[in-house]
mmCIF file of C-alpha atoms and ligand atoms in Angstrom:
data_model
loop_
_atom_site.group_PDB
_atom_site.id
_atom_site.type_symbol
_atom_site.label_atom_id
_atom_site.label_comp_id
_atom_site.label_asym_id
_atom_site.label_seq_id
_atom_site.Cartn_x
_atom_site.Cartn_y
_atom_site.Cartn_z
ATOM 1 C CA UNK A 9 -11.044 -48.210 5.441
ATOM 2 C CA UNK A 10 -9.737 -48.131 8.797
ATOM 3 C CA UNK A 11 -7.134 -50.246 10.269
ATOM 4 C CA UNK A 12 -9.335 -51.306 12.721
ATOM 5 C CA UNK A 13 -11.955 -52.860 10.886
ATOM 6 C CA UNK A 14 -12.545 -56.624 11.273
ATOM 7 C CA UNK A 15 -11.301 -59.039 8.059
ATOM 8 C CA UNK A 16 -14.297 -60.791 6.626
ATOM 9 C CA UNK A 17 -13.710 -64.946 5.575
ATOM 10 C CA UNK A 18 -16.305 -67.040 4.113
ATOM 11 C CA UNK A 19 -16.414 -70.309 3.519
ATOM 12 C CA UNK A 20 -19.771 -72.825 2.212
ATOM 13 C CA UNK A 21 -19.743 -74.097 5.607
ATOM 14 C CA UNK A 22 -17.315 -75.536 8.372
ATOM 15 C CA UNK A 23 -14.329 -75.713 6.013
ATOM 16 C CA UNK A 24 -12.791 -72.387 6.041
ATOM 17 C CA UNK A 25 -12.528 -72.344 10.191
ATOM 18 C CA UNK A 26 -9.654 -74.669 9.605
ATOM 19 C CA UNK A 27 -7.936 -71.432 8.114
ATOM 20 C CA UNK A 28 -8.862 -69.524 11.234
ATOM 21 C CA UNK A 29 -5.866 -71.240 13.956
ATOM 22 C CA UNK A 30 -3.054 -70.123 11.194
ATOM 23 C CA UNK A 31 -4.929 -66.706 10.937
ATOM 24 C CA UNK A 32 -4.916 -66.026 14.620
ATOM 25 C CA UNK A 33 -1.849 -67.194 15.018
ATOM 26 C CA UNK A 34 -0.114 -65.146 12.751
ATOM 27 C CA UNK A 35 -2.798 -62.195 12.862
ATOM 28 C CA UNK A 36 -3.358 -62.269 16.696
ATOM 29 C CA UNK A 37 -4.193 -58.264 16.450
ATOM 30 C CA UNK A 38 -7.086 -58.930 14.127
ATOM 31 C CA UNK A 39 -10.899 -59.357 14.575
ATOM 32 C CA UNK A 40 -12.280 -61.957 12.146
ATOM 33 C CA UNK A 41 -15.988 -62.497 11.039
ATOM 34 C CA UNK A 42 -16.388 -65.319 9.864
ATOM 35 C CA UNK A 43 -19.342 -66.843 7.771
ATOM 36 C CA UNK A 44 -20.212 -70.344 6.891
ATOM 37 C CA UNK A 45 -22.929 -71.197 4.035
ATOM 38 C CA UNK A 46 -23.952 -74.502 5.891
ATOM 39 C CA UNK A 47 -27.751 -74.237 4.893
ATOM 40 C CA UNK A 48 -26.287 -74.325 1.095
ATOM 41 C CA UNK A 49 -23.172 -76.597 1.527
ATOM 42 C CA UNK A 50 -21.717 -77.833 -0.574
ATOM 43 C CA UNK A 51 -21.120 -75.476 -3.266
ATOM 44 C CA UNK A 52 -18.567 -77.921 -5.309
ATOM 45 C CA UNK A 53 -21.389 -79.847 -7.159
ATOM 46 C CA UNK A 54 -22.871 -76.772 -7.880
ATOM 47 C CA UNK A 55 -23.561 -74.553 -10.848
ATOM 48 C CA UNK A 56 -21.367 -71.245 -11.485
ATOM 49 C CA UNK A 57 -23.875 -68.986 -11.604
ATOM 50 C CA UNK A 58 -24.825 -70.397 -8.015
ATOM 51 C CA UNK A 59 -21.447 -70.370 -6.790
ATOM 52 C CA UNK A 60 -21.262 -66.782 -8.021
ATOM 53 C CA UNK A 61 -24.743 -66.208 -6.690
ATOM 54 C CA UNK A 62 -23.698 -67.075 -3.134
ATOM 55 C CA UNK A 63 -20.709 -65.769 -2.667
ATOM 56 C CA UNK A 64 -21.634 -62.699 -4.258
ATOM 57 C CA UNK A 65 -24.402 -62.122 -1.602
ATOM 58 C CA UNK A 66 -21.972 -63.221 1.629
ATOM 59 C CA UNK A 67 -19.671 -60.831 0.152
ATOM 60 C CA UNK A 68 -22.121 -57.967 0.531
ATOM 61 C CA UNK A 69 -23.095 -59.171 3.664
ATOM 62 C CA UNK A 70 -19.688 -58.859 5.295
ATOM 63 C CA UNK A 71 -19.262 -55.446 3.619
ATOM 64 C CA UNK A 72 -22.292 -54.540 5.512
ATOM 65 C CA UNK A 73 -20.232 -55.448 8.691
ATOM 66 C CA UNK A 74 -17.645 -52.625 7.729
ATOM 67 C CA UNK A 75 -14.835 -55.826 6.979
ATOM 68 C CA UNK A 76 -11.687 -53.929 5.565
ATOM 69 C CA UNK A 77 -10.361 -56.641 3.703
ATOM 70 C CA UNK A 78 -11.945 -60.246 2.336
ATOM 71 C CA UNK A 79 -10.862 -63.487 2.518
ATOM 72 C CA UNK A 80 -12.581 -66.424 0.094
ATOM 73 C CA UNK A 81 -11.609 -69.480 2.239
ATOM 74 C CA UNK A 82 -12.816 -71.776 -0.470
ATOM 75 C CA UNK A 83 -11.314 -72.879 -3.067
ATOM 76 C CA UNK A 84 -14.270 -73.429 -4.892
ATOM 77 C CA UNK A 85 -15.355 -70.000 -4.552
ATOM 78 C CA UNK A 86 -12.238 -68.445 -5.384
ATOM 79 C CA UNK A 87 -12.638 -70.362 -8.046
ATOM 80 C CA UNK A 88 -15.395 -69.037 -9.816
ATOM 81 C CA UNK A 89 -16.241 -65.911 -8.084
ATOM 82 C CA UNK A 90 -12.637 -64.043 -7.439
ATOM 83 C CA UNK A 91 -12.314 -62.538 -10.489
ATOM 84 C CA UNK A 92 -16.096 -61.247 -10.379
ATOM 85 C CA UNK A 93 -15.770 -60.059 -6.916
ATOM 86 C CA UNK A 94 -13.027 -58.148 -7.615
ATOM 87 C CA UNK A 95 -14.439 -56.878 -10.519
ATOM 88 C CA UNK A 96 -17.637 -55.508 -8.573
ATOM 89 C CA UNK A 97 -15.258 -54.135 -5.686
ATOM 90 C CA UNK A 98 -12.100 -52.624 -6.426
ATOM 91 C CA UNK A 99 -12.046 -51.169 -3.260
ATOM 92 C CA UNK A 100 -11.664 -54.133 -0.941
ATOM 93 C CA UNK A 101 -8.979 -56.166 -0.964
ATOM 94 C CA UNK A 102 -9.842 -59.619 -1.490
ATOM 95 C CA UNK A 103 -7.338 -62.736 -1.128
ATOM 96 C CA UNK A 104 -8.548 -65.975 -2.569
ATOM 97 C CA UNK A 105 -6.748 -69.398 -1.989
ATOM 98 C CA UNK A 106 -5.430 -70.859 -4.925
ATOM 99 C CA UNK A 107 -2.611 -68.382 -6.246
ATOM 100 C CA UNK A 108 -1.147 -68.272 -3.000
ATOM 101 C CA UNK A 109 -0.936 -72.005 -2.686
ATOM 102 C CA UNK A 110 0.317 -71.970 -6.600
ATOM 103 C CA UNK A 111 3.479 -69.513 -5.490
ATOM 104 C CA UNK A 112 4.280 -71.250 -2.354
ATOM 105 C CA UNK A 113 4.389 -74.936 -4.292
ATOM 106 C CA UNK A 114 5.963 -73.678 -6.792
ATOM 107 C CA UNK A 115 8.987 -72.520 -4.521
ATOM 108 C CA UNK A 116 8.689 -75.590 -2.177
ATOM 109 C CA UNK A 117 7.668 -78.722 -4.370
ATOM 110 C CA UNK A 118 11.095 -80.912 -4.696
ATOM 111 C CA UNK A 119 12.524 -81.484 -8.159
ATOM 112 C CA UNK A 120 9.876 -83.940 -10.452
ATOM 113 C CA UNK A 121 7.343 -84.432 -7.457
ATOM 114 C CA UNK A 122 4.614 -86.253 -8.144
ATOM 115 C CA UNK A 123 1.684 -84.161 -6.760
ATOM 116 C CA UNK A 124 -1.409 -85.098 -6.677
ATOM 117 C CA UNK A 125 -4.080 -82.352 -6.444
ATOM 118 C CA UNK A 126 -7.633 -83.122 -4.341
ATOM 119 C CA UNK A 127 -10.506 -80.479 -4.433
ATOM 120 C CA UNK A 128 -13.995 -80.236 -5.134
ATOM 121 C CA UNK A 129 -15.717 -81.064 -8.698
ATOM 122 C CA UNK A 130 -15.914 -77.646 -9.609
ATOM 123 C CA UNK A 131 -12.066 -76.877 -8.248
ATOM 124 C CA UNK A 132 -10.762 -79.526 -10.144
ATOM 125 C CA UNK A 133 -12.591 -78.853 -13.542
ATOM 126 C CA UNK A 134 -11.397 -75.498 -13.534
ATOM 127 C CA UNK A 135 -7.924 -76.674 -13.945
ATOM 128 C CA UNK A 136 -6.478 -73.563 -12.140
ATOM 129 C CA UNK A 137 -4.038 -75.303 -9.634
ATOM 130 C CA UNK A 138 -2.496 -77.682 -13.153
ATOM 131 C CA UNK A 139 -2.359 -74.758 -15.440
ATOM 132 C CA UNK A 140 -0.485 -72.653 -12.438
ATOM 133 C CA UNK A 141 1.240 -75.212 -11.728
ATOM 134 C CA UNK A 142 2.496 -76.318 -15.444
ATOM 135 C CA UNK A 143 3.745 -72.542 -16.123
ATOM 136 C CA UNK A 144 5.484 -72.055 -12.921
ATOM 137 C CA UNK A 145 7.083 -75.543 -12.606
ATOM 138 C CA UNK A 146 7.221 -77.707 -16.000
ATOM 139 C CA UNK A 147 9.346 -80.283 -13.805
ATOM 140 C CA UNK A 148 6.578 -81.338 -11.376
ATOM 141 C CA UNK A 149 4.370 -84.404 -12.140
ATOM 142 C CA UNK A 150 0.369 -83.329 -11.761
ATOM 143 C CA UNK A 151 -2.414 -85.504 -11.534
ATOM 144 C CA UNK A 152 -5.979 -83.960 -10.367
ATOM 145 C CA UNK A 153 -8.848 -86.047 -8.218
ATOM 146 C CA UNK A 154 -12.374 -84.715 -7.709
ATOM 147 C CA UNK A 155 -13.458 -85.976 -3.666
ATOM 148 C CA UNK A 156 -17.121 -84.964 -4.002
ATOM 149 C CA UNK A 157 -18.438 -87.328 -1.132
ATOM 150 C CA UNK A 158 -16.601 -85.835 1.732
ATOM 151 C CA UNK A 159 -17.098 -81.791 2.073
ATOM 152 C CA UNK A 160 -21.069 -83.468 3.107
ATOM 153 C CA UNK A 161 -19.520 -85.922 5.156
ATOM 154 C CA UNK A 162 -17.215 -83.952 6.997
ATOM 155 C CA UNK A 163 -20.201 -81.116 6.964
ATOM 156 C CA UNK A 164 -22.310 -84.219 9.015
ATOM 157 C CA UNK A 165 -19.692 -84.493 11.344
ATOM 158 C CA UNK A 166 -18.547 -87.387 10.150
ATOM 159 C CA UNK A 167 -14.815 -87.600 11.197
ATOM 160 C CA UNK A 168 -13.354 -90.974 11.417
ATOM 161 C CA UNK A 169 -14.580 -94.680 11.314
ATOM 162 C CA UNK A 170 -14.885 -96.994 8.255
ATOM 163 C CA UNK A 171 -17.533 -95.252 6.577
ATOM 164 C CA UNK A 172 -15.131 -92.136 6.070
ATOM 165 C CA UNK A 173 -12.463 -94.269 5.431
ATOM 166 C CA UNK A 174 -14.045 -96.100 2.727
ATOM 167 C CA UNK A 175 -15.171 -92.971 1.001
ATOM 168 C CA UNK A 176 -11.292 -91.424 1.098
ATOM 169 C CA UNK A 177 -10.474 -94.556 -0.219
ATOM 170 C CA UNK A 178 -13.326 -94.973 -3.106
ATOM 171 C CA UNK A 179 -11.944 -91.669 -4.425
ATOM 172 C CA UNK A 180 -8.392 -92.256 -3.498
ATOM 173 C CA UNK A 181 -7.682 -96.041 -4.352
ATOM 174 C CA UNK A 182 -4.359 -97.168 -3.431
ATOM 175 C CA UNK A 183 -3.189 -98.031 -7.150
ATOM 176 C CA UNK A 184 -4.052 -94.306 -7.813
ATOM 177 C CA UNK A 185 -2.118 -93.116 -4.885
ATOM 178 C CA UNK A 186 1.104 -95.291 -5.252
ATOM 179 C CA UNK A 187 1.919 -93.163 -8.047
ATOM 180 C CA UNK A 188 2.746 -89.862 -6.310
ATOM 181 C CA UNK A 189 4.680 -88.235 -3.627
ATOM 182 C CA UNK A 190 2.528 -85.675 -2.125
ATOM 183 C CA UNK A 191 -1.431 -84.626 -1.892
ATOM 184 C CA UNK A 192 -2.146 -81.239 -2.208
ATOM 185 C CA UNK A 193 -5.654 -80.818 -0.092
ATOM 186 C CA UNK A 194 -7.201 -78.053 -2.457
ATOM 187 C CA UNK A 195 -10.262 -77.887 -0.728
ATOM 188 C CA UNK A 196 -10.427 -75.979 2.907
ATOM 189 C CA UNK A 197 -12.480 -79.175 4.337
ATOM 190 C CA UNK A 198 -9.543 -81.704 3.421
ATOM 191 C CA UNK A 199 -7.746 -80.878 6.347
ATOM 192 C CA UNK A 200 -10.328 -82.298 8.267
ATOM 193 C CA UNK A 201 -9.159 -85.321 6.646
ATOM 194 C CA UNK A 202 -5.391 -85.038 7.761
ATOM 195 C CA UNK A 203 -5.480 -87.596 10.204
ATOM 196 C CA UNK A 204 -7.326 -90.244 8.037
ATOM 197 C CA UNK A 205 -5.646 -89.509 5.332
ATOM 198 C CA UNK A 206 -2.128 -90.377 7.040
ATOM 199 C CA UNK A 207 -2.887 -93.511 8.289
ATOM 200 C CA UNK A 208 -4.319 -94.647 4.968
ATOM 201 C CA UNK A 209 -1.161 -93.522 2.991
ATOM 202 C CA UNK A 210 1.477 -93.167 5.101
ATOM 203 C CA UNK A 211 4.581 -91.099 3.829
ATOM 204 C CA UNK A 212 2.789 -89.325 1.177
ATOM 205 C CA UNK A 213 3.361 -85.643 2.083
ATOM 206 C CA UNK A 214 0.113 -83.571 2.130
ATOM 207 C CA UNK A 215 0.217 -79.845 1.674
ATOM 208 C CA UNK A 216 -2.513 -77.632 3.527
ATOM 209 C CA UNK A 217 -3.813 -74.217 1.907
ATOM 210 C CA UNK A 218 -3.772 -72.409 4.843
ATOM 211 C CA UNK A 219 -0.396 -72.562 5.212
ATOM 212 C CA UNK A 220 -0.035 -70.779 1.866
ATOM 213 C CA UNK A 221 -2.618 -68.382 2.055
ATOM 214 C CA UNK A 222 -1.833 -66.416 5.838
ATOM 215 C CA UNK A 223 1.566 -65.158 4.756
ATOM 216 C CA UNK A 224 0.103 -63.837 1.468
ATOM 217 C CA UNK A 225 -2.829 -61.916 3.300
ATOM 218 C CA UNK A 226 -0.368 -60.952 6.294
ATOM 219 C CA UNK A 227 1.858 -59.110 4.058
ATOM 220 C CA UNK A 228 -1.130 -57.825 1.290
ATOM 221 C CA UNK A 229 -2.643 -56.190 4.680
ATOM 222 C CA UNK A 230 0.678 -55.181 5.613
ATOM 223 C CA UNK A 231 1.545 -53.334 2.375
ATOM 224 C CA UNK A 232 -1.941 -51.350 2.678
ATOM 225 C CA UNK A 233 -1.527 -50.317 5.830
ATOM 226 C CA UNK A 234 -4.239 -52.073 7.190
ATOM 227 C CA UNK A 235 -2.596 -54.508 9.523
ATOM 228 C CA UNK A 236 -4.052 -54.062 13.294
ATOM 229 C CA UNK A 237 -2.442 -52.752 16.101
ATOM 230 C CA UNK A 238 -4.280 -53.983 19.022
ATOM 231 C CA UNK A 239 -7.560 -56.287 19.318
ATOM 232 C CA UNK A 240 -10.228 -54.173 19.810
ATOM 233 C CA UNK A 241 -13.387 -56.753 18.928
ATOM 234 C CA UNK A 242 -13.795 -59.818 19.531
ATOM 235 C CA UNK A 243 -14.370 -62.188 16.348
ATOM 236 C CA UNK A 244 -18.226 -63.420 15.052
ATOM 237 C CA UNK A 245 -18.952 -66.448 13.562
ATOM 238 C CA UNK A 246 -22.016 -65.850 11.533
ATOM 239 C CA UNK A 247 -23.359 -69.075 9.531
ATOM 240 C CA UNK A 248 -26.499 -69.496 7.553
ATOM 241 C CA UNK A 249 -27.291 -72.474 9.372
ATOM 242 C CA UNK A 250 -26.273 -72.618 13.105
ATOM 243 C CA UNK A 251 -25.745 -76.408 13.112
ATOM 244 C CA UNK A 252 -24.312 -78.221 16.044
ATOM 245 C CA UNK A 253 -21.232 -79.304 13.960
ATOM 246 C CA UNK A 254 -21.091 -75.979 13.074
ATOM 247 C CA UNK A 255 -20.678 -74.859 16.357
ATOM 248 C CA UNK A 256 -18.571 -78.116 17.712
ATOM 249 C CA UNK A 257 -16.124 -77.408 14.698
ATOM 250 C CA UNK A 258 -15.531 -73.826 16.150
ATOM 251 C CA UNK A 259 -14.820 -75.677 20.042
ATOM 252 C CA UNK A 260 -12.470 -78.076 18.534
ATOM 253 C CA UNK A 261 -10.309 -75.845 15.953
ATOM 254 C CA UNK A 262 -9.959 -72.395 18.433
ATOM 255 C CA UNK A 263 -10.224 -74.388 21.818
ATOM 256 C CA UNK A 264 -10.563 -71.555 24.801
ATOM 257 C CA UNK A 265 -12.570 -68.820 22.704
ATOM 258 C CA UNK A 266 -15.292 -67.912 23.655
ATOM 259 C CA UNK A 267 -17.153 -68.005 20.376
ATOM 260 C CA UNK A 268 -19.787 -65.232 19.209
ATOM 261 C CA UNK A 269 -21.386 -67.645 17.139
ATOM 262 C CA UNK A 270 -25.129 -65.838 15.220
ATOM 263 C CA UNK A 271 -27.858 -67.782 12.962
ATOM 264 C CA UNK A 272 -27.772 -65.246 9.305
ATOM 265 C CA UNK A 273 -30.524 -65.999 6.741
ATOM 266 C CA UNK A 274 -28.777 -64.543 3.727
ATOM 267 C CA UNK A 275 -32.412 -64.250 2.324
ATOM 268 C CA UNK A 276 -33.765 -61.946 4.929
ATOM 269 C CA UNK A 277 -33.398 -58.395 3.322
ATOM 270 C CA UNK A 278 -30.453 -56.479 4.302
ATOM 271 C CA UNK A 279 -31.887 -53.743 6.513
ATOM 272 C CA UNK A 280 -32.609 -56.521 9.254
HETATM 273 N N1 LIG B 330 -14.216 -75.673 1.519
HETATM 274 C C1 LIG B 330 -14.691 -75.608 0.164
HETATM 275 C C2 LIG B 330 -13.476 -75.575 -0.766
HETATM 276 O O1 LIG B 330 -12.399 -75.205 -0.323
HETATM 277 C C3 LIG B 330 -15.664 -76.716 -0.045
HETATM 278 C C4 LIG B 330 -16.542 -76.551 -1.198
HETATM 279 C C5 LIG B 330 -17.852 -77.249 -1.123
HETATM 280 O O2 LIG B 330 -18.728 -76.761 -0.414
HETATM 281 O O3 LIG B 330 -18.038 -78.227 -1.849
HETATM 282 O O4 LIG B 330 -13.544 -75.878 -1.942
#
């Protein structure tokens, strides 16, 4: 695979973009196409043979668009489907989200913090951030929240007001919250949330993914060889459902870019 060759991300809808402004700014050389599930969102209620299901066909419909390497900007996905994916190609690289966030907490977290993890239903019951976690650093204090209500509220648009603040807080109650140091947003929407989330519990550290995971794929991509020299196309933002807040999210997180933004039906055979 050439150096050349766009990275492919996926997310099950808006939430992976908020990966995108730490990828370009660390990765300014490389062309990204994107795609967002948003006629299936949200996958974190889901089954994992649906999960698997999905991202097995995105994956194969970025490799149809030549990507050199993949990136699973869902935490949910990488949940279920990393190992799989790998599995069925050995050939692409493929960086998932939750390892790198694992090594880069488990260097940074201060001695006995009290973390609490937040992720999707499925994230959360697969216990892969606590058992990381546990092995890597004994010391830290864990607890683990499933947020189910707001991946389809933030996928709505719904960004602020009391409505959003009463569901962060119906998952989130203060008694819960008084009883750690730091949130770790283990779901690529959360950061959505930052804001919100702030002003509700103010001095609680929160910990973004992204932040994690660019580092890790800058250096996998550098170790291949596959790191780009130049920009040579601009990026595509391919989602199942072309929804306004689709599109809006794209305006507001890379402001200036002049989006390529194109309506995929992941059911409409591959040779179209
Ligand atoms: N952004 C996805 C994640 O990181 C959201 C999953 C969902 O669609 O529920 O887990």
């Amino acid at each position: 695979m050439h150096k050349s060759a766009a990275i492919g991300i996926f997310d099950s809808g808006l939430g992976g973009l908020t990966v995108l402004p730490f990828l370009k700014a660390e990765l300014p050389h490389e062309q990204l196409i994107y795609f967002g599930d948003t006629a299936r969102t949200p996958y974190g209620s889901k089954s994992a043979k649906t999960i698997l299901k999905f991202s097995s066909e995105i994956t194969d419909f970025l490799l149809r668009r030549g990507i050199k390497a993949l990136i699973i900007a869902c935490n949910t996905a990488t949940a279920i489907a990393l190992p799989e994916l790998r599995k069925k190609h050995p050939e692409l690289p493929i960086f998932g989200i939750i390892q790198p966030v694992i090594q880069r907490l488990s260097r940074s977290a201060a001695p006995g913090e009290r973390l609490l993890i937040l992720g999707t239903k499925t994230t959360i019951n697969s216990g892969l951030y606590e058992s990381g976690l546990k092995v890597l650093r004994p010391d830290l204090e864990l607890g683990a929240v499933a947020c189910p209500t707001w991946v389809p509220l933030l996928e709505e648009g719904v960004r602020d007001g009391a409505f959003l603040d009463a569901a962060i807080q119906y998952h989130l109650p203060l008694d819960l919250v008084k009883n750690y140091d730091s949130l770790l947003l283990g779901c690529t929407h959360y950061p959505l949330l930052k804001n919100s989330l702030q002003r509700l519990y103010p001095g609680l550290k929160l910990y973004d993914p992204s932040e994690s995971l660019v580092p890790v794929v800058k250096e996998g991509l550098s170790e291949l060889k596959l790191l780009a020299e130049q920009k040579e196309a601009e990026d595509i933002f391919y989602a199942s459902d072309l929804s306004s807040n689709f599109l809006n999210m794209i305006t507001e997180l890379l402001p200036g870019t002049d989006a390529d933004t194109r309506f995929r039906d992941l059911s409409i055979p591959p040779e179209f």
